[in-house]
Every structure is written in C-alpha cells, then in structure tokens.
Amino acid sequence: MQLIHTVSELRARLSNEKSIAFVPTMGNLHEGHIELVRMARERSSCVVVSIFVNPIQFGPNEDFDKYPRTLEADCARLQGMADVVFAPSVDEMYPEQQTLFVEPPPIANELCGAFRPGHFRGVATVVLKLFNLVQPQIAIFGKKDYQQLAIIRQMVIQFNLPIEIVGAETSRAADGLALSSRNQYLSAEERTEAAMMSRTLQVAGKTLASGRSDYAAVEQEAAGVLAKRGWQVEYVAVRNQAGLGIPAAGCRKLVVLAAARLGKTRLIDNLEVCL
Ligand code: PAF
C-alpha cells in the first residue's frame, strides 16, 4: 500500500492503471468503510482510498475542526486492502480559492440540505475533483448517506462521467446503530439511546409495508417517538428511492430518512422499504 499526499504523485502512480475502484472517505475508518474497501477489492485490480476532511462541505458552526483525524491508524487498517491511500492537504486539494462549484439539484436543499446549507455543493464539488484526480471506473459510497449517494448518482449521469456508482448497504452495530465516525462523540448513555433511531425507522418501515400511505402521519409518529425521548428531530421523511421526491400514489420503492440530534451529536439514518 502506498500513501500519497500530492496530486502529481497520485497522477504518476495511477497513469498506467486500467481498472480503478475508488472509495472516497474523510478517514477515521470504521468497519463500514472497510466493507466499502472490500467491495472495491472484489471489483478491481487497483483500489484507491482517499482520506480528506473536506472543509467546503462543513458549515461555519459544524465539526470541521474536531472531526477525528487518524491517518496512521487508518493506513494500518488499509494495509493489504488498498493499493493507494490518497491523503492530500487542504492546500493540495484547493491550491487556489475554490470559486467554481458543482451546483447540485434542488433536492440538495431539502432533508439534510435544509439543515446544512451548502453541504451537498461542497460534497459534489470535492467528489468531482477527486473523480478527476483518481479517474476511477467504479466508485463506492455507503447508503447511510443516502441523499449524498442520490446526488452523486445524478452528478455522474448529468455530467456524463464514465464511472459506475455502487451503493453499499449500511454497516450497523449489533443494536442496529448505523456505524459513523460521529458515534464517538456520544456519551455512554447517549450511545445506548442512539439505537432508537434505527428502531424507530424499522417501526415506520413496517407501518408502510402494512399498506399505510398517509406518509405525513407516519413521519410525525416516528418524529414524535424520538422527540419524546429527548431527541431534537430535524426531520423524518418518507421519499421515493429514485430521486428522493415526495412519493407519487402507488410508489413501491420508498425510503424513510431521518436526522436528529442526541445531545450535541447529529445522527442520520434511513431504511429502504420495497412494497
Ligand atoms: O461521505 C463522506 O465521507 C464525504 O462526504 C465524502 C464523500 C468523502 C466527500 O468528502
């Protein structure tokens, strides 16, 4: 495994690779990331993992400064799994002030985007830059960031990028909590409570599977359960899987998405429901 920090070194290293599978990350790798890397390994002879905490996707009051940076431990976990780890500095990724951005579609202003203005513009912009640098044939993203995955799929289609986007199932702890680097911000008590988010989504999913189509009521019930337990709920939303729009009558491929704060920690999760 080769650790590379500069664009020129990366380009030189990858210039003769014919089939690259790419896993973009912000580091602090957990089992969920490792599963993405395993999927990449199965699909390609060359696996590239990027580790970059991207400043332009964080809002002014978000956790950019405290986001855990654990490059050494991450590289140790990737030994024998990745061929190249690309860990650029902020100056390497943004050698001049970024004044051109990918303008994501309107859905980027809903759901998480309504609470994190500019977040998906920052994500789409850095992912496009990373795609340009790595030039992968395949890129793998976790479904935990469902809205991110949907926007990247649209970006790839609308910008004609020759990249297959693979969505990986969310890795979970034994109690159902979706794995996330931000889980480590939780106190012991909050960590126990955190499993309620996936349990609440499971209940909402069963309700939908039983045939209910009063989505607003299903959303309110789920949000109410979390709020009563002390969560500050940002949203619970039933959407269609394809574009994350409000489901049309008879839509059979739904996803329930939620974001809520437990203490100071913001957690997100989702559940696909196929009727
Ligand atoms: O999902 C993430 O870790 C980040 O949003 C990504 C895709 C690496 C872009 O910074």
Short mmCIF file of C-alpha atoms and ligand atoms in Angstrom, two decimals:
data_model
loop_
_atom_site.label_atom_id
_atom_site.label_comp_id
_atom_site.label_asym_id
_atom_site.label_seq_id
_atom_site.Cartn_x
_atom_site.Cartn_y
_atom_site.Cartn_z
CA MET A 1 0.00 0.00 0.00
CA GLN A 2 1.31 3.40 -0.97
CA LEU A 3 0.45 6.58 0.95
CA ILE A 4 0.38 9.58 -1.38
CA HIS A 5 -0.12 13.21 -0.39
CA THR A 6 0.28 15.10 -3.67
CA VAL A 7 -1.69 15.31 -6.90
CA SER A 8 1.42 14.92 -9.08
CA GLU A 9 2.50 11.74 -7.29
CA LEU A 10 -1.04 10.36 -7.47
CA ARG A 11 -1.30 11.01 -11.21
CA ALA A 12 2.10 9.40 -11.84
CA ARG A 13 1.21 6.33 -9.73
CA LEU A 14 -2.18 5.78 -11.41
CA SER A 15 -1.23 6.64 -15.01
CA ASN A 16 -0.94 3.02 -16.14
CA GLU A 17 -3.82 1.55 -14.14
CA LYS A 18 -6.61 0.25 -16.36
CA SER A 19 -9.26 -0.53 -13.76
CA ILE A 20 -9.53 1.54 -10.61
CA ALA A 21 -12.14 1.17 -7.88
CA PHE A 22 -12.32 4.22 -5.64
CA VAL A 23 -13.58 4.70 -2.08
CA PRO A 24 -13.70 8.38 -1.05
CA THR A 25 -13.66 8.90 2.74
CA MET A 26 -12.94 11.50 5.36
CA GLY A 27 -10.88 8.96 7.32
CA ASN A 28 -11.35 7.76 10.89
CA LEU A 29 -12.20 4.48 9.26
CA HIS A 30 -14.62 2.02 10.85
CA GLU A 31 -15.94 -1.35 9.74
CA GLY A 32 -18.42 0.36 7.40
CA HIS A 33 -15.59 1.94 5.42
CA ILE A 34 -13.65 -1.31 5.43
CA GLU A 35 -16.65 -3.06 3.88
CA LEU A 36 -16.62 -0.46 1.07
CA VAL A 37 -12.94 -1.20 0.51
CA ARG A 38 -13.67 -4.96 0.42
CA MET A 39 -16.33 -4.32 -2.23
CA ALA A 40 -13.82 -2.25 -4.20
CA ARG A 41 -11.24 -5.06 -3.94
CA GLU A 42 -13.73 -7.58 -5.38
CA ARG A 43 -14.36 -5.34 -8.35
CA SER A 44 -10.97 -4.09 -9.41
CA SER A 45 -7.26 -4.79 -9.59
CA CYS A 46 -6.40 -1.35 -8.20
CA VAL A 47 -8.14 0.08 -5.13
CA VAL A 48 -7.71 3.75 -4.22
CA VAL A 49 -9.00 5.17 -0.93
CA SER A 50 -8.97 8.92 -0.36
CA ILE A 51 -8.81 10.39 3.13
CA PHE A 52 -9.65 14.07 3.15
CA VAL A 53 -11.70 16.10 5.59
CA ASN A 54 -13.23 18.49 3.10
CA PRO A 55 -13.61 21.99 4.55
CA ILE A 56 -16.12 23.21 1.97
CA GLN A 57 -18.79 20.71 2.99
CA PHE A 58 -18.84 21.88 6.62
CA GLY A 59 -20.92 24.83 7.80
CA PRO A 60 -19.35 27.53 10.00
CA ASN A 61 -20.74 26.01 13.23
CA GLU A 62 -20.11 22.38 12.32
CA ASP A 63 -17.44 19.93 13.46
CA PHE A 64 -14.71 20.51 10.84
CA ASP A 65 -12.09 21.33 13.48
CA LYS A 66 -12.94 18.49 15.81
CA TYR A 67 -13.59 15.85 13.10
CA PRO A 68 -11.31 12.95 14.11
CA ARG A 69 -8.12 12.76 12.03
CA THR A 70 -6.45 9.38 12.46
CA LEU A 71 -4.33 8.88 9.35
CA GLU A 72 -1.81 6.50 10.89
CA ALA A 73 -4.45 4.14 12.28
CA ASP A 74 -6.44 4.39 9.02
CA CYS A 75 -3.39 3.37 6.96
CA ALA A 76 -2.76 0.45 9.32
CA ARG A 77 -6.33 -0.77 8.72
CA LEU A 78 -5.94 -0.42 4.96
CA GLN A 79 -2.67 -2.40 4.76
CA GLY A 80 -3.18 -5.28 2.32
CA MET A 81 -6.59 -3.95 1.24
CA ALA A 82 -5.93 -0.72 -0.63
CA ASP A 83 -3.21 -0.16 -3.22
CA VAL A 84 -3.13 3.59 -2.82
CA VAL A 85 -4.24 5.89 0.00
CA PHE A 86 -4.53 9.47 -1.19
CA ALA A 87 -4.41 11.86 1.77
CA PRO A 88 -3.92 15.38 0.42
CA SER A 89 -3.63 18.56 2.47
CA VAL A 90 -6.28 21.26 2.10
CA ASP A 91 -3.80 23.34 0.06
CA GLU A 92 -3.15 20.41 -2.27
CA MET A 93 -6.88 19.95 -2.94
CA TYR A 94 -7.61 23.68 -3.08
CA PRO A 95 -4.41 25.31 -4.42
CA GLU A 96 -6.41 28.44 -5.06
CA GLN A 97 -9.65 29.66 -3.56
CA GLN A 98 -12.44 27.49 -4.96
CA THR A 99 -14.75 29.85 -6.80
CA LEU A 100 -16.27 27.25 -9.14
CA PHE A 101 -18.67 24.74 -7.63
CA VAL A 102 -20.90 21.90 -8.69
CA GLU A 103 -24.43 23.29 -8.26
CA PRO A 104 -26.41 20.28 -7.09
CA PRO A 105 -30.09 19.73 -7.97
CA PRO A 106 -32.92 21.24 -5.85
CA ILE A 107 -33.18 18.09 -3.71
CA ALA A 108 -29.85 19.19 -2.18
CA ASN A 109 -31.75 21.95 -0.36
CA GLU A 110 -34.18 19.52 1.27
CA LEU A 111 -33.77 16.89 4.02
CA CYS A 112 -30.18 17.24 5.33
CA GLY A 113 -29.59 20.11 2.92
CA ALA A 114 -32.27 22.19 4.66
CA PHE A 115 -30.25 21.97 7.89
CA ARG A 116 -26.78 22.07 6.34
CA PRO A 117 -26.90 24.83 3.71
CA GLY A 118 -24.22 24.37 1.05
CA HIS A 119 -23.24 20.92 2.33
CA PHE A 120 -24.04 19.00 -0.84
CA ARG A 121 -22.48 21.67 -3.04
CA GLY A 122 -19.27 21.09 -1.10
CA VAL A 123 -19.63 17.31 -1.32
CA ALA A 124 -20.38 17.28 -5.06
CA THR A 125 -17.51 19.67 -5.77
CA VAL A 126 -14.90 17.67 -3.88
CA VAL A 127 -16.17 14.36 -5.26
CA LEU A 128 -15.92 15.71 -8.81
CA LYS A 129 -12.36 16.90 -8.09
CA LEU A 130 -11.46 13.51 -6.62
CA PHE A 131 -13.01 11.72 -9.61
CA ASN A 132 -10.90 13.93 -11.93
CA LEU A 133 -7.75 13.08 -9.98
CA VAL A 134 -8.28 9.34 -9.50
CA GLN A 135 -10.23 8.68 -12.74
CA PRO A 136 -11.84 5.51 -11.42
CA GLN A 137 -14.09 3.16 -13.37
CA ILE A 138 -16.05 2.35 -10.19
CA ALA A 139 -16.71 4.39 -7.04
CA ILE A 140 -18.31 3.03 -3.89
CA PHE A 141 -20.42 5.03 -1.44
CA GLY A 142 -22.36 3.93 1.63
CA LYS A 143 -26.15 4.09 1.63
CA LYS A 144 -26.06 5.60 5.12
CA ASP A 145 -25.50 8.93 3.37
CA TYR A 146 -28.49 8.23 1.15
CA GLN A 147 -29.03 11.79 -0.04
CA GLN A 148 -25.32 12.15 -0.84
CA LEU A 149 -25.41 8.94 -2.86
CA ALA A 150 -28.51 10.12 -4.80
CA ILE A 151 -26.88 13.46 -5.64
CA ILE A 152 -23.63 11.83 -6.75
CA ARG A 153 -25.56 9.41 -8.96
CA GLN A 154 -27.27 12.41 -10.60
CA MET A 155 -23.96 14.24 -10.98
CA VAL A 156 -22.40 11.25 -12.73
CA ILE A 157 -25.33 10.92 -15.12
CA GLN A 158 -25.74 14.62 -15.87
CA PHE A 159 -22.01 15.31 -16.30
CA ASN A 160 -21.53 12.13 -18.39
CA LEU A 161 -18.84 10.78 -16.10
CA PRO A 162 -17.77 7.26 -17.15
CA ILE A 163 -17.97 5.94 -13.60
CA GLU A 164 -20.17 3.21 -12.17
CA ILE A 165 -21.51 4.28 -8.78
CA VAL A 166 -22.08 1.40 -6.37
CA GLY A 167 -24.19 1.92 -3.24
CA ALA A 168 -23.22 -0.26 -0.27
CA GLU A 169 -25.62 -1.33 2.48
CA THR A 170 -25.17 0.45 5.80
CA SER A 171 -22.96 -1.35 8.32
CA ARG A 172 -24.52 -1.46 11.77
CA ALA A 173 -23.58 -2.20 15.35
CA ALA A 174 -25.29 -5.20 17.00
CA ASP A 175 -28.06 -2.95 18.37
CA GLY A 176 -28.78 -1.51 14.91
CA LEU A 177 -26.97 1.83 15.19
CA ALA A 178 -25.54 2.81 11.81
CA LEU A 179 -21.74 2.97 12.03
CA SER A 180 -20.44 6.52 11.77
CA SER A 181 -17.28 8.35 12.78
CA ARG A 182 -19.52 10.77 14.67
CA ASN A 183 -20.80 7.99 17.00
CA GLN A 184 -17.67 8.51 19.08
CA TYR A 185 -18.98 11.94 20.11
CA LEU A 186 -21.78 10.16 22.05
CA SER A 187 -21.60 9.69 25.83
CA ALA A 188 -22.17 6.13 27.12
CA GLU A 189 -25.80 6.95 27.91
CA GLU A 190 -26.37 8.57 24.53
CA ARG A 191 -24.75 5.62 22.79
CA THR A 192 -27.36 3.28 24.31
CA GLU A 193 -30.19 5.63 23.31
CA ALA A 194 -28.78 6.10 19.79
CA ALA A 195 -30.07 2.68 18.70
CA MET A 196 -33.59 4.13 18.92
CA MET A 197 -33.13 5.88 15.61
CA SER A 198 -32.84 2.66 13.60
CA ARG A 199 -35.58 1.02 15.74
CA THR A 200 -37.92 3.92 15.02
CA LEU A 201 -37.19 3.65 11.31
CA GLN A 202 -37.89 -0.09 11.44
CA VAL A 203 -41.30 0.59 13.00
CA ALA A 204 -42.06 3.24 10.35
CA GLY A 205 -40.94 0.78 7.66
CA LYS A 206 -43.28 -1.94 8.96
CA THR A 207 -46.13 0.57 9.06
CA LEU A 208 -45.51 1.42 5.40
CA ALA A 209 -45.14 -2.25 4.49
CA SER A 210 -48.54 -2.89 6.09
CA GLY A 211 -50.05 -0.61 3.45
CA ARG A 212 -50.30 2.82 5.07
CA SER A 213 -49.78 5.64 2.61
CA ASP A 214 -50.53 8.63 4.86
CA TYR A 215 -46.84 9.48 4.76
CA ALA A 216 -47.08 12.74 6.70
CA ALA A 217 -48.73 10.94 9.62
CA VAL A 218 -46.12 8.14 9.54
CA GLU A 219 -43.37 10.79 9.58
CA GLN A 220 -44.96 12.63 12.51
CA GLU A 221 -45.42 9.46 14.53
CA ALA A 222 -41.77 8.49 14.12
CA ALA A 223 -40.53 12.02 14.85
CA GLY A 224 -42.80 12.12 17.91
CA VAL A 225 -41.31 8.91 19.33
CA LEU A 226 -37.79 10.35 19.12
CA ALA A 227 -38.78 13.81 20.35
CA LYS A 228 -40.49 12.34 23.44
CA ARG A 229 -37.24 10.57 24.31
CA GLY A 230 -35.31 13.84 24.21
CA TRP A 231 -34.01 13.86 20.63
CA GLN A 232 -34.04 17.14 18.71
CA VAL A 233 -35.51 15.89 15.48
CA GLU A 234 -34.55 17.68 12.27
CA TYR A 235 -36.73 15.55 10.03
CA VAL A 236 -38.25 12.16 9.40
CA ALA A 237 -39.29 11.90 5.76
CA VAL A 238 -40.80 9.24 3.52
CA ARG A 239 -39.49 9.72 0.00
CA ASN A 240 -39.21 7.75 -3.23
CA GLN A 241 -35.89 5.96 -3.59
CA ALA A 242 -35.07 7.16 -7.10
CA GLY A 243 -34.87 10.94 -6.78
CA LEU A 244 -35.87 11.42 -3.13
CA GLY A 245 -39.02 13.28 -4.17
CA ILE A 246 -42.38 13.03 -2.41
CA PRO A 247 -43.67 9.58 -3.39
CA ALA A 248 -46.42 9.50 -6.01
CA ALA A 249 -49.51 7.43 -5.21
CA GLY A 250 -48.70 3.74 -5.62
CA CYS A 251 -44.92 4.26 -5.38
CA ARG A 252 -43.45 0.91 -4.36
CA LYS A 253 -39.83 1.86 -3.72
CA LEU A 254 -39.75 4.05 -0.66
CA VAL A 255 -37.08 5.17 1.75
CA VAL A 256 -37.61 6.61 5.23
CA LEU A 257 -34.87 9.06 6.14
CA ALA A 258 -34.19 10.72 9.47
CA ALA A 259 -31.80 13.20 11.03
CA ALA A 260 -31.85 14.14 14.71
CA ARG A 261 -29.55 15.37 17.41
CA LEU A 262 -28.85 13.45 20.56
CA GLY A 263 -27.19 15.92 22.88
CA LYS A 264 -24.63 17.65 20.67
CA THR A 265 -24.31 14.79 18.17
CA ARG A 266 -26.18 14.83 14.87
CA LEU A 267 -27.11 11.35 13.66
CA ILE A 268 -28.66 10.31 10.35
CA ASP A 269 -30.06 7.02 9.17
CA ASN A 270 -32.50 5.62 6.64
CA LEU A 271 -34.40 2.50 5.71
CA GLU A 272 -35.40 1.35 2.25
CA VAL A 273 -38.91 -0.07 2.04
CA CYS A 274 -39.90 -2.04 -1.05
CA LEU A 275 -43.63 -2.78 -1.26
O1 PAF B 1 -19.16 10.61 2.84
C1 PAF B 1 -18.07 11.18 3.06
O2 PAF B 1 -17.21 10.71 3.82
C2 PAF B 1 -17.77 12.50 2.37
O3 PAF B 1 -18.94 13.26 2.23
C3 PAF B 1 -17.06 12.32 1.02
C4 PAF B 1 -17.91 11.57 0.02
C5 PAF B 1 -15.74 11.60 1.23
C6 PAF B 1 -16.76 13.70 0.41
O4 PAF B 1 -15.97 14.47 1.25
#
